[in-house]
Each structure stands twice: as C-alpha cells, then as structure tokens.
Amino acid sequence: MQTPDLLDHTLQEWKVEPAIPQRFQADVWARIQQRENARASHWSSIWMRWLTPDFPVWPLATAATLVMMLLGAGIGSLSAASQLDRTRAELALEYVQSIDPYLHLASMDRK
C-alpha cells in the first residue's frame, strides 16, 4: 500500500498563470530598437557595414578580381613566350658565333 505524498499532490494542483503587462511586446521591440540604434552609431558597426554591405558587392568584386587575374596571367604568358623565343634566337646566334670564327668576324663588322 502506497501513501500519497503531500508534495506530489501539491505540485499536481499548482497552476501558474503569469501576468504579462499590456505593453510587453511593444516594450520589447522598443528596447530592441534602442539597442540597434546604439549599436548603429558605434564606429565598429559603421566600419563593418562599410566592409560588408547588403548589396552583393563581394561576389562582384571576386568575379572581377578573378577575371583580371586570368587576363593578366594570359597576357603575361604570351609576353613571356615571345621573350623566350627572342632569347632562344639570341642564344643560338651567340652559340653559332662562338663556334664559327668567320661568322663572328662578319657579325662584328656589321655592328
């Protein structure tokens, strides 16, 4: 046989009905607005808004940067290939001139 516990009986009958103020929701939103206004005037939030704007600037800037990098790499590659061809031709001419003394004299006369 089990005896009913007085605490269990009291807890089962206990009903909590909180009293919410009439302007509770309006007051909460007013406090949120105050905090946002205070935060908006702080220098760090101004800096962060400038750094991360709402408009999708970062994807546009990233795309522009990638296009410029690819364009620069392509132009640099073409320029390097052209310079490499000239350097190879000059080195080949110098090698032939170092082997053939008559060619060396003939090219010295032209300079």
PDB file of N, CA and C in Angstrom:
ATOM      1  N   MET A   1       0.831  -1.172   0.000  1.00  0.00           N
ATOM      2  CA  MET A   1       0.000   0.000   0.000  1.00  0.00           C
ATOM      3  C   MET A   1       0.880   1.241   0.000  1.00  0.00           C
ATOM      4  N   GLN A   2       0.514   2.173  -0.844  1.00  0.00           N
ATOM      5  CA  GLN A   2       1.331   3.363  -1.034  1.00  0.00           C
ATOM      6  C   GLN A   2       0.597   4.563  -0.463  1.00  0.00           C
ATOM      7  N   THR A   3       1.308   5.365   0.303  1.00  0.00           N
ATOM      8  CA  THR A   3       0.680   6.551   0.881  1.00  0.00           C
ATOM      9  C   THR A   3       0.942   7.735  -0.023  1.00  0.00           C
ATOM     10  N   PRO A   4      -0.076   8.530  -0.284  1.00  0.00           N
ATOM     11  CA  PRO A   4       0.122   9.696  -1.165  1.00  0.00           C
ATOM     12  C   PRO A   4       1.042  10.719  -0.496  1.00  0.00           C
ATOM     13  N   ASP A   5       1.915  11.210  -1.279  1.00  0.00           N
ATOM     14  CA  ASP A   5       2.860  12.207  -0.793  1.00  0.00           C
ATOM     15  C   ASP A   5       2.211  13.577  -0.884  1.00  0.00           C
ATOM     16  N   LEU A   6       2.317  14.349   0.143  1.00  0.00           N
ATOM     17  CA  LEU A   6       1.696  15.673   0.180  1.00  0.00           C
ATOM     18  C   LEU A   6       2.322  16.606  -0.851  1.00  0.00           C
ATOM     19  N   LEU A   7       3.644  16.491  -1.052  1.00  0.00           N
ATOM     20  CA  LEU A   7       4.342  17.347  -2.021  1.00  0.00           C
ATOM     21  C   LEU A   7       3.872  17.037  -3.439  1.00  0.00           C
ATOM     22  N   ASP A   8       3.738  15.759  -3.796  1.00  0.00           N
ATOM     23  CA  ASP A   8       3.262  15.393  -5.128  1.00  0.00           C
ATOM     24  C   ASP A   8       1.863  15.944  -5.371  1.00  0.00           C
ATOM     25  N   HIS A   9       1.000  15.823  -4.397  1.00  0.00           N
ATOM     26  CA  HIS A   9      -0.371  16.312  -4.520  1.00  0.00           C
ATOM     27  C   HIS A   9      -0.382  17.833  -4.706  1.00  0.00           C
ATOM     28  N   THR A  10       0.444  18.526  -3.948  1.00  0.00           N
ATOM     29  CA  THR A  10       0.513  19.992  -4.043  1.00  0.00           C
ATOM     30  C   THR A  10       1.058  20.417  -5.408  1.00  0.00           C
ATOM     31  N   LEU A  11       2.097  19.738  -5.906  1.00  0.00           N
ATOM     32  CA  LEU A  11       2.677  20.085  -7.209  1.00  0.00           C
ATOM     33  C   LEU A  11       1.704  19.825  -8.355  1.00  0.00           C
ATOM     34  N   GLN A  12       0.903  18.786  -8.242  1.00  0.00           N
ATOM     35  CA  GLN A  12      -0.077  18.494  -9.290  1.00  0.00           C
ATOM     36  C   GLN A  12      -1.197  19.529  -9.334  1.00  0.00           C
ATOM     37  N   GLU A  13      -1.532  20.087  -8.222  1.00  0.00           N
ATOM     38  CA  GLU A  13      -2.604  21.088  -8.183  1.00  0.00           C
ATOM     39  C   GLU A  13      -2.112  22.493  -8.501  1.00  0.00           C
ATOM     40  N   TRP A  14      -0.823  22.698  -8.464  1.00  0.00           N
ATOM     41  CA  TRP A  14      -0.259  24.030  -8.626  1.00  0.00           C
ATOM     42  C   TRP A  14      -0.383  24.487 -10.079  1.00  0.00           C
ATOM     43  N   LYS A  15      -0.966  25.605 -10.320  1.00  0.00           N
ATOM     44  CA  LYS A  15      -1.129  26.198 -11.650  1.00  0.00           C
ATOM     45  C   LYS A  15      -0.499  27.592 -11.635  1.00  0.00           C
ATOM     46  N   VAL A  16       0.340  27.834 -12.614  1.00  0.00           N
ATOM     47  CA  VAL A  16       1.000  29.134 -12.719  1.00  0.00           C
ATOM     48  C   VAL A  16       0.350  29.898 -13.861  1.00  0.00           C
ATOM     49  N   GLU A  17      -0.133  31.052 -13.553  1.00  0.00           N
ATOM     50  CA  GLU A  17      -0.715  31.929 -14.568  1.00  0.00           C
ATOM     51  C   GLU A  17       0.008  33.265 -14.493  1.00  0.00           C
ATOM     52  N   PRO A  18       1.067  33.426 -15.309  1.00  0.00           N
ATOM     53  CA  PRO A  18       1.843  34.665 -15.230  1.00  0.00           C
ATOM     54  C   PRO A  18       1.042  35.845 -15.759  1.00  0.00           C
ATOM     55  N   ALA A  19       1.263  36.968 -15.146  1.00  0.00           N
ATOM     56  CA  ALA A  19       0.599  38.191 -15.582  1.00  0.00           C
ATOM     57  C   ALA A  19       1.559  38.941 -16.507  1.00  0.00           C
ATOM     58  N   ILE A  20       1.180  39.043 -17.764  1.00  0.00           N
ATOM     59  CA  ILE A  20       2.015  39.740 -18.748  1.00  0.00           C
ATOM     60  C   ILE A  20       1.513  41.171 -18.839  1.00  0.00           C
ATOM     61  N   PRO A  21       2.423  42.143 -18.729  1.00  0.00           N
ATOM     62  CA  PRO A  21       1.999  43.542 -18.856  1.00  0.00           C
ATOM     63  C   PRO A  21       1.346  43.787 -20.222  1.00  0.00           C
ATOM     64  N   GLN A  22       0.500  44.782 -20.274  1.00  0.00           N
ATOM     65  CA  GLN A  22      -0.238  45.054 -21.508  1.00  0.00           C
ATOM     66  C   GLN A  22       0.686  45.455 -22.654  1.00  0.00           C
ATOM     67  N   ARG A  23       1.690  46.231 -22.387  1.00  0.00           N
ATOM     68  CA  ARG A  23       2.581  46.715 -23.447  1.00  0.00           C
ATOM     69  C   ARG A  23       3.879  45.920 -23.495  1.00  0.00           C
ATOM     70  N   PHE A  24       3.847  44.665 -23.092  1.00  0.00           N
ATOM     71  CA  PHE A  24       5.057  43.853 -23.024  1.00  0.00           C
ATOM     72  C   PHE A  24       5.741  43.742 -24.387  1.00  0.00           C
ATOM     73  N   GLN A  25       5.004  43.352 -25.411  1.00  0.00           N
ATOM     74  CA  GLN A  25       5.595  43.167 -26.740  1.00  0.00           C
ATOM     75  C   GLN A  25       6.098  44.498 -27.302  1.00  0.00           C
ATOM     76  N   ALA A  26       5.358  45.552 -27.128  1.00  0.00           N
ATOM     77  CA  ALA A  26       5.792  46.863 -27.623  1.00  0.00           C
ATOM     78  C   ALA A  26       7.052  47.316 -26.895  1.00  0.00           C
ATOM     79  N   ASP A  27       7.113  47.060 -25.589  1.00  0.00           N
ATOM     80  CA  ASP A  27       8.310  47.436 -24.828  1.00  0.00           C
ATOM     81  C   ASP A  27       9.531  46.637 -25.271  1.00  0.00           C
ATOM     82  N   VAL A  28       9.336  45.366 -25.561  1.00  0.00           N
ATOM     83  CA  VAL A  28      10.458  44.534 -26.028  1.00  0.00           C
ATOM     84  C   VAL A  28      10.981  45.076 -27.347  1.00  0.00           C
ATOM     85  N   TRP A  29      10.073  45.377 -28.275  1.00  0.00           N
ATOM     86  CA  TRP A  29      10.516  45.901 -29.567  1.00  0.00           C
ATOM     87  C   TRP A  29      11.163  47.278 -29.425  1.00  0.00           C
ATOM     88  N   ALA A  30      10.696  48.067 -28.482  1.00  0.00           N
ATOM     89  CA  ALA A  30      11.311  49.383 -28.244  1.00  0.00           C
ATOM     90  C   ALA A  30      12.732  49.212 -27.721  1.00  0.00           C
ATOM     91  N   ARG A  31      12.945  48.250 -26.822  1.00  0.00           N
ATOM     92  CA  ARG A  31      14.306  48.012 -26.315  1.00  0.00           C
ATOM     93  C   ARG A  31      15.223  47.485 -27.413  1.00  0.00           C
ATOM     94  N   ILE A  32      14.684  46.622 -28.269  1.00  0.00           N
ATOM     95  CA  ILE A  32      15.479  46.124 -29.394  1.00  0.00           C
ATOM     96  C   ILE A  32      15.877  47.275 -30.312  1.00  0.00           C
ATOM     97  N   GLN A  33      14.950  48.170 -30.593  1.00  0.00           N
ATOM     98  CA  GLN A  33      15.238  49.318 -31.457  1.00  0.00           C
ATOM     99  C   GLN A  33      16.285  50.231 -30.823  1.00  0.00           C
ATOM    100  N   GLN A  34      16.190  50.441 -29.504  1.00  0.00           N
ATOM    101  CA  GLN A  34      17.182  51.268 -28.814  1.00  0.00           C
ATOM    102  C   GLN A  34      18.575  50.668 -28.941  1.00  0.00           C
ATOM    103  N   ARG A  35      18.680  49.369 -28.745  1.00  0.00           N
ATOM    104  CA  ARG A  35      19.988  48.709 -28.841  1.00  0.00           C
ATOM    105  C   ARG A  35      20.529  48.766 -30.262  1.00  0.00           C
ATOM    106  N   GLU A  36      19.664  48.588 -31.260  1.00  0.00           N
ATOM    107  CA  GLU A  36      20.116  48.673 -32.648  1.00  0.00           C
ATOM    108  C   GLU A  36      20.594  50.079 -32.977  1.00  0.00           C
ATOM    109  N   ASN A  37      19.882  51.087 -32.482  1.00  0.00           N
ATOM    110  CA  ASN A  37      20.302  52.469 -32.727  1.00  0.00           C
ATOM    111  C   ASN A  37      21.628  52.761 -32.040  1.00  0.00           C
ATOM    112  N   ALA A  38      21.786  52.270 -30.820  1.00  0.00           N
ATOM    113  CA  ALA A  38      23.052  52.490 -30.110  1.00  0.00           C
ATOM    114  C   ALA A  38      24.190  51.772 -30.817  1.00  0.00           C
ATOM    115  N   ARG A  39      23.928  50.569 -31.309  1.00  0.00           N
ATOM    116  CA  ARG A  39      24.961  49.810 -31.998  1.00  0.00           C
ATOM    117  C   ARG A  39      25.280  50.439 -33.353  1.00  0.00           C
ATOM    118  N   ALA A  40      24.265  50.999 -34.026  1.00  0.00           N
ATOM    119  CA  ALA A  40      24.471  51.592 -35.346  1.00  0.00           C
ATOM    120  C   ALA A  40      25.350  52.829 -35.278  1.00  0.00           C
ATOM    121  N   SER A  41      25.360  53.501 -34.146  1.00  0.00           N
ATOM    122  CA  SER A  41      26.174  54.707 -34.049  1.00  0.00           C
ATOM    123  C   SER A  41      27.598  54.411 -33.588  1.00  0.00           C
ATOM    124  N   HIS A  42      27.889  53.188 -33.238  1.00  0.00           N
ATOM    125  CA  HIS A  42      29.231  52.826 -32.789  1.00  0.00           C
ATOM    126  C   HIS A  42      30.152  52.724 -34.007  1.00  0.00           C
ATOM    127  N   TRP A  43      31.420  53.120 -33.878  1.00  0.00           N
ATOM    128  CA  TRP A  43      32.332  53.167 -35.018  1.00  0.00           C
ATOM    129  C   TRP A  43      32.600  51.788 -35.605  1.00  0.00           C
ATOM    130  N   SER A  44      32.618  50.750 -34.756  1.00  0.00           N
ATOM    131  CA  SER A  44      32.899  49.410 -35.288  1.00  0.00           C
ATOM    132  C   SER A  44      31.753  48.912 -36.169  1.00  0.00           C
ATOM    133  N   SER A  45      30.528  49.255 -35.811  1.00  0.00           N
ATOM    134  CA  SER A  45      29.414  48.814 -36.655  1.00  0.00           C
ATOM    135  C   SER A  45      29.388  49.599 -37.971  1.00  0.00           C
ATOM    136  N   ILE A  46      29.775  50.857 -37.922  1.00  0.00           N
ATOM    137  CA  ILE A  46      29.863  51.643 -39.153  1.00  0.00           C
ATOM    138  C   ILE A  46      30.912  51.035 -40.078  1.00  0.00           C
ATOM    139  N   TRP A  47      32.050  50.643 -39.510  1.00  0.00           N
ATOM    140  CA  TRP A  47      33.129  50.012 -40.279  1.00  0.00           C
ATOM    141  C   TRP A  47      32.658  48.680 -40.872  1.00  0.00           C
ATOM    142  N   MET A  48      31.965  47.871 -40.069  1.00  0.00           N
ATOM    143  CA  MET A  48      31.507  46.572 -40.554  1.00  0.00           C
ATOM    144  C   MET A  48      30.445  46.723 -41.649  1.00  0.00           C
ATOM    145  N   ARG A  49      29.577  47.725 -41.520  1.00  0.00           N
ATOM    146  CA  ARG A  49      28.591  47.945 -42.582  1.00  0.00           C
ATOM    147  C   ARG A  49      29.273  48.384 -43.866  1.00  0.00           C
ATOM    148  N   TRP A  50      30.340  49.176 -43.753  1.00  0.00           N
ATOM    149  CA  TRP A  50      31.075  49.579 -44.946  1.00  0.00           C
ATOM    150  C   TRP A  50      31.799  48.378 -45.546  1.00  0.00           C
ATOM    151  N   LEU A  51      32.331  47.515 -44.684  1.00  0.00           N
ATOM    152  CA  LEU A  51      33.100  46.370 -45.143  1.00  0.00           C
ATOM    153  C   LEU A  51      32.208  45.287 -45.740  1.00  0.00           C
ATOM    154  N   THR A  52      31.021  45.105 -45.193  1.00  0.00           N
ATOM    155  CA  THR A  52      30.104  44.067 -45.680  1.00  0.00           C
ATOM    156  C   THR A  52      28.744  44.679 -45.997  1.00  0.00           C
ATOM    157  N   PRO A  53      28.607  45.342 -47.121  1.00  0.00           N
ATOM    158  CA  PRO A  53      27.333  45.975 -47.461  1.00  0.00           C
ATOM    159  C   PRO A  53      26.267  44.928 -47.789  1.00  0.00           C
ATOM    160  N   ASP A  54      25.013  45.374 -47.774  1.00  0.00           N
ATOM    161  CA  ASP A  54      23.907  44.479 -48.088  1.00  0.00           C
ATOM    162  C   ASP A  54      23.889  44.103 -49.563  1.00  0.00           C
ATOM    163  N   PHE A  55      24.248  45.043 -50.412  1.00  0.00           N
ATOM    164  CA  PHE A  55      24.297  44.775 -51.843  1.00  0.00           C
ATOM    165  C   PHE A  55      25.382  43.729 -52.110  1.00  0.00           C
ATOM    166  N   PRO A  56      25.168  42.795 -53.012  1.00  0.00           N
ATOM    167  CA  PRO A  56      26.162  41.732 -53.232  1.00  0.00           C
ATOM    168  C   PRO A  56      27.425  42.228 -53.927  1.00  0.00           C
ATOM    169  N   VAL A  57      28.196  43.026 -53.213  1.00  0.00           N
ATOM    170  CA  VAL A  57      29.426  43.592 -53.773  1.00  0.00           C
ATOM    171  C   VAL A  57      30.545  42.557 -53.785  1.00  0.00           C
ATOM    172  N   TRP A  58      30.619  41.738 -52.742  1.00  0.00           N
ATOM    173  CA  TRP A  58      31.723  40.781 -52.641  1.00  0.00           C
ATOM    174  C   TRP A  58      31.753  39.784 -53.782  1.00  0.00           C
ATOM    175  N   PRO A  59      30.632  39.182 -54.184  1.00  0.00           N
ATOM    176  CA  PRO A  59      30.706  38.278 -55.335  1.00  0.00           C
ATOM    177  C   PRO A  59      31.128  39.000 -56.612  1.00  0.00           C
ATOM    178  N   LEU A  60      30.665  40.231 -56.791  1.00  0.00           N
ATOM    179  CA  LEU A  60      31.042  41.008 -57.966  1.00  0.00           C
ATOM    180  C   LEU A  60      32.536  41.333 -57.932  1.00  0.00           C
ATOM    181  N   ALA A  61      33.029  41.737 -56.776  1.00  0.00           N
ATOM    182  CA  ALA A  61      34.455  42.051 -56.646  1.00  0.00           C
ATOM    183  C   ALA A  61      35.306  40.805 -56.846  1.00  0.00           C
ATOM    184  N   THR A  62      34.850  39.678 -56.339  1.00  0.00           N
ATOM    185  CA  THR A  62      35.596  38.428 -56.514  1.00  0.00           C
ATOM    186  C   THR A  62      35.637  38.029 -57.984  1.00  0.00           C
ATOM    187  N   ALA A  63      34.517  38.151 -58.650  1.00  0.00           N
ATOM    188  CA  ALA A  63      34.478  37.818 -60.079  1.00  0.00           C
ATOM    189  C   ALA A  63      35.388  38.744 -60.882  1.00  0.00           C
ATOM    190  N   ALA A  64      35.353  40.034 -60.584  1.00  0.00           N
ATOM    191  CA  ALA A  64      36.214  40.982 -61.293  1.00  0.00           C
ATOM    192  C   ALA A  64      37.681  40.681 -61.032  1.00  0.00           C
ATOM    193  N   THR A  65      38.014  40.342 -59.797  1.00  0.00           N
ATOM    194  CA  THR A  65      39.403  40.012 -59.461  1.00  0.00           C
ATOM    195  C   THR A  65      39.864  38.769 -60.211  1.00  0.00           C
ATOM    196  N   LEU A  66      39.013  37.755 -60.258  1.00  0.00           N
ATOM    197  CA  LEU A  66      39.382  36.535 -60.976  1.00  0.00           C
ATOM    198  C   LEU A  66      39.565  36.789 -62.465  1.00  0.00           C
ATOM    199  N   VAL A  67      38.679  37.594 -63.054  1.00  0.00           N
ATOM    200  CA  VAL A  67      38.806  37.909 -64.476  1.00  0.00           C
ATOM    201  C   VAL A  67      40.109  38.660 -64.738  1.00  0.00           C
ATOM    202  N   MET A  68      40.425  39.634 -63.886  1.00  0.00           N
ATOM    203  CA  MET A  68      41.661  40.394 -64.073  1.00  0.00           C
ATOM    204  C   MET A  68      42.902  39.512 -63.881  1.00  0.00           C
ATOM    205  N   MET A  69      42.843  38.605 -62.911  1.00  0.00           N
ATOM    206  CA  MET A  69      43.987  37.712 -62.698  1.00  0.00           C
ATOM    207  C   MET A  69      44.182  36.784 -63.889  1.00  0.00           C
ATOM    208  N   LEU A  70      43.093  36.227 -64.421  1.00  0.00           N
ATOM    209  CA  LEU A  70      43.203  35.355 -65.591  1.00  0.00           C
ATOM    210  C   LEU A  70      43.685  36.126 -66.813  1.00  0.00           C
ATOM    211  N   LEU A  71      43.184  37.337 -66.987  1.00  0.00           N
ATOM    212  CA  LEU A  71      43.615  38.168 -68.103  1.00  0.00           C
ATOM    213  C   LEU A  71      45.103  38.513 -67.975  1.00  0.00           C
ATOM    214  N   GLY A  72      45.525  38.877 -66.781  1.00  0.00           N
ATOM    215  CA  GLY A  72      46.933  39.184 -66.549  1.00  0.00           C
ATOM    216  C   GLY A  72      47.829  37.977 -66.757  1.00  0.00           C
ATOM    217  N   ALA A  73      47.371  36.811 -66.287  1.00  0.00           N
ATOM    218  CA  ALA A  73      48.165  35.593 -66.477  1.00  0.00           C
ATOM    219  C   ALA A  73      48.271  35.246 -67.951  1.00  0.00           C
ATOM    220  N   GLY A  74      47.184  35.421 -68.705  1.00  0.00           N
ATOM    221  CA  GLY A  74      47.224  35.135 -70.140  1.00  0.00           C
ATOM    222  C   GLY A  74      48.150  36.076 -70.892  1.00  0.00           C
ATOM    223  N   ILE A  75      48.037  37.365 -70.609  1.00  0.00           N
ATOM    224  CA  ILE A  75      48.913  38.341 -71.280  1.00  0.00           C
ATOM    225  C   ILE A  75      50.362  38.119 -70.869  1.00  0.00           C
ATOM    226  N   GLY A  76      50.586  37.842 -69.599  1.00  0.00           N
ATOM    227  CA  GLY A  76      51.948  37.564 -69.133  1.00  0.00           C
ATOM    228  C   GLY A  76      52.530  36.329 -69.781  1.00  0.00           C
ATOM    229  N   SER A  77      51.717  35.312 -69.971  1.00  0.00           N
ATOM    230  CA  SER A  77      52.179  34.091 -70.620  1.00  0.00           C
ATOM    231  C   SER A  77      52.556  34.349 -72.074  1.00  0.00           C
ATOM    232  N   LEU A  78      51.728  35.107 -72.775  1.00  0.00           N
ATOM    233  CA  LEU A  78      52.051  35.448 -74.167  1.00  0.00           C
ATOM    234  C   LEU A  78      53.322  36.281 -74.256  1.00  0.00           C
ATOM    235  N   SER A  79      53.459  37.237 -73.356  1.00  0.00           N
ATOM    236  CA  SER A  79      54.654  38.080 -73.347  1.00  0.00           C
ATOM    237  C   SER A  79      55.894  37.259 -73.020  1.00  0.00           C
ATOM    238  N   ALA A  80      55.776  36.357 -72.064  1.00  0.00           N
ATOM    239  CA  ALA A  80      56.915  35.515 -71.695  1.00  0.00           C
ATOM    240  C   ALA A  80      57.300  34.583 -72.835  1.00  0.00           C
ATOM    241  N   ALA A  81      56.305  34.058 -73.549  1.00  0.00           N
ATOM    242  CA  ALA A  81      56.602  33.175 -74.675  1.00  0.00           C
ATOM    243  C   ALA A  81      57.326  33.942 -75.775  1.00  0.00           C
ATOM    244  N   SER A  82      56.891  35.157 -76.034  1.00  0.00           N
ATOM    245  CA  SER A  82      57.549  35.985 -77.035  1.00  0.00           C
ATOM    246  C   SER A  82      58.984  36.303 -76.635  1.00  0.00           C
ATOM    247  N   GLN A  83      59.167  36.673 -75.378  1.00  0.00           N
ATOM    248  CA  GLN A  83      60.510  36.984 -74.884  1.00  0.00           C
ATOM    249  C   GLN A  83      61.393  35.737 -74.916  1.00  0.00           C
ATOM    250  N   LEU A  84      60.830  34.579 -74.594  1.00  0.00           N
ATOM    251  CA  LEU A  84      61.580  33.331 -74.610  1.00  0.00           C
ATOM    252  C   LEU A  84      62.059  33.010 -76.019  1.00  0.00           C
ATOM    253  N   ASP A  85      61.196  33.221 -77.012  1.00  0.00           N
ATOM    254  CA  ASP A  85      61.602  32.974 -78.402  1.00  0.00           C
ATOM    255  C   ASP A  85      62.755  33.883 -78.800  1.00  0.00           C
ATOM    256  N   ARG A  86      62.681  35.176 -78.433  1.00  0.00           N
ATOM    257  CA  ARG A  86      63.772  36.103 -78.758  1.00  0.00           C
ATOM    258  C   ARG A  86      65.066  35.701 -78.054  1.00  0.00           C
ATOM    259  N   THR A  87      64.953  35.322 -76.793  1.00  0.00           N
ATOM    260  CA  THR A  87      66.143  34.934 -76.035  1.00  0.00           C
ATOM    261  C   THR A  87      66.768  33.680 -76.622  1.00  0.00           C
ATOM    262  N   ARG A  88      65.943  32.714 -76.995  1.00  0.00           N
ATOM    263  CA  ARG A  88      66.475  31.487 -77.608  1.00  0.00           C
ATOM    264  C   ARG A  88      67.183  31.804 -78.920  1.00  0.00           C
ATOM    265  N   ALA A  89      66.614  32.686 -79.734  1.00  0.00           N
ATOM    266  CA  ALA A  89      67.238  33.056 -81.007  1.00  0.00           C
ATOM    267  C   ALA A  89      68.574  33.752 -80.763  1.00  0.00           C
ATOM    268  N   GLU A  90      68.610  34.655 -79.784  1.00  0.00           N
ATOM    269  CA  GLU A  90      69.869  35.350 -79.471  1.00  0.00           C
ATOM    270  C   GLU A  90      70.919  34.374 -78.953  1.00  0.00           C
ATOM    271  N   LEU A  91      70.519  33.462 -78.078  1.00  0.00           N
ATOM    272  CA  LEU A  91      71.467  32.474 -77.552  1.00  0.00           C
ATOM    273  C   LEU A  91      71.972  31.543 -78.649  1.00  0.00           C
ATOM    274  N   ALA A  92      71.091  31.155 -79.563  1.00  0.00           N
ATOM    275  CA  ALA A  92      71.515  30.302 -80.678  1.00  0.00           C
ATOM    276  C   ALA A  92      72.512  31.040 -81.559  1.00  0.00           C
ATOM    277  N   LEU A  93      72.262  32.316 -81.818  1.00  0.00           N
ATOM    278  CA  LEU A  93      73.180  33.111 -82.641  1.00  0.00           C
ATOM    279  C   LEU A  93      74.529  33.264 -81.944  1.00  0.00           C
ATOM    280  N   GLU A  94      74.516  33.526 -80.651  1.00  0.00           N
ATOM    281  CA  GLU A  94      75.775  33.654 -79.908  1.00  0.00           C
ATOM    282  C   GLU A  94      76.539  32.340 -79.877  1.00  0.00           C
ATOM    283  N   TYR A  95      75.827  31.219 -79.781  1.00  0.00           N
ATOM    284  CA  TYR A  95      76.490  29.916 -79.781  1.00  0.00           C
ATOM    285  C   TYR A  95      77.150  29.653 -81.125  1.00  0.00           C
ATOM    286  N   VAL A  96      76.415  29.936 -82.201  1.00  0.00           N
ATOM    287  CA  VAL A  96      76.979  29.719 -83.543  1.00  0.00           C
ATOM    288  C   VAL A  96      78.160  30.645 -83.757  1.00  0.00           C
ATOM    289  N   GLN A  97      78.076  31.870 -83.287  1.00  0.00           N
ATOM    290  CA  GLN A  97      79.187  32.810 -83.441  1.00  0.00           C
ATOM    291  C   GLN A  97      80.406  32.365 -82.632  1.00  0.00           C
ATOM    292  N   SER A  98      80.163  31.738 -81.486  1.00  0.00           N
ATOM    293  CA  SER A  98      81.308  31.286 -80.687  1.00  0.00           C
ATOM    294  C   SER A  98      81.997  30.082 -81.326  1.00  0.00           C
ATOM    295  N   ILE A  99      81.282  29.317 -82.139  1.00  0.00           N
ATOM    296  CA  ILE A  99      81.873  28.150 -82.799  1.00  0.00           C
ATOM    297  C   ILE A  99      82.543  28.544 -84.108  1.00  0.00           C
ATOM    298  N   ASP A 100      81.916  29.399 -84.868  1.00  0.00           N
ATOM    299  CA  ASP A 100      82.411  29.773 -86.191  1.00  0.00           C
ATOM    300  C   ASP A 100      83.089  31.137 -86.117  1.00  0.00           C
ATOM    301  N   PRO A 101      84.415  31.205 -86.158  1.00  0.00           N
ATOM    302  CA  PRO A 101      85.096  32.500 -86.024  1.00  0.00           C
ATOM    303  C   PRO A 101      84.831  33.443 -87.197  1.00  0.00           C
ATOM    304  N   TYR A 102      84.591  32.917 -88.382  1.00  0.00           N
ATOM    305  CA  TYR A 102      84.325  33.795 -89.518  1.00  0.00           C
ATOM    306  C   TYR A 102      82.969  34.473 -89.392  1.00  0.00           C
ATOM    307  N   LEU A 103      81.999  33.720 -88.868  1.00  0.00           N
ATOM    308  CA  LEU A 103      80.683  34.296 -88.637  1.00  0.00           C
ATOM    309  C   LEU A 103      80.781  35.372 -87.554  1.00  0.00           C
ATOM    310  N   HIS A 104      81.632  35.125 -86.601  1.00  0.00           N
ATOM    311  CA  HIS A 104      81.829  36.086 -85.519  1.00  0.00           C
ATOM    312  C   HIS A 104      82.418  37.383 -86.066  1.00  0.00           C
ATOM    313  N   LEU A 105      83.399  37.264 -86.956  1.00  0.00           N
ATOM    314  CA  LEU A 105      84.006  38.462 -87.547  1.00  0.00           C
ATOM    315  C   LEU A 105      83.024  39.191 -88.433  1.00  0.00           C
ATOM    316  N   ALA A 106      82.221  38.442 -89.171  1.00  0.00           N
ATOM    317  CA  ALA A 106      81.257  39.065 -90.063  1.00  0.00           C
ATOM    318  C   ALA A 106      80.200  39.826 -89.255  1.00  0.00           C
ATOM    319  N   SER A 107      79.804  39.280 -88.145  1.00  0.00           N
ATOM    320  CA  SER A 107      78.789  39.985 -87.343  1.00  0.00           C
ATOM    321  C   SER A 107      79.409  41.167 -86.627  1.00  0.00           C
ATOM    322  N   MET A 108      80.699  41.117 -86.289  1.00  0.00           N
ATOM    323  CA  MET A 108      81.351  42.253 -85.647  1.00  0.00           C
ATOM    324  C   MET A 108      81.472  43.422 -86.614  1.00  0.00           C
ATOM    325  N   ASP A 109      81.638  43.120 -87.915  1.00  0.00           N
ATOM    326  CA  ASP A 109      81.741  44.189 -88.897  1.00  0.00           C
ATOM    327  C   ASP A 109      80.413  44.911 -89.075  1.00  0.00           C
ATOM    328  N   ARG A 110      79.317  44.192 -88.895  1.00  0.00           N
ATOM    329  CA  ARG A 110      78.012  44.798 -89.076  1.00  0.00           C
ATOM    330  C   ARG A 110      77.648  45.707 -87.910  1.00  0.00           C
ATOM    331  N   LYS A 111      78.195  45.499 -86.745  1.00  0.00           N
ATOM    332  CA  LYS A 111      77.796  46.288 -85.574  1.00  0.00           C
ATOM    333  C   LYS A 111      78.386  47.612 -85.597  1.00  0.00           C
TER     334      LYS A 111
END
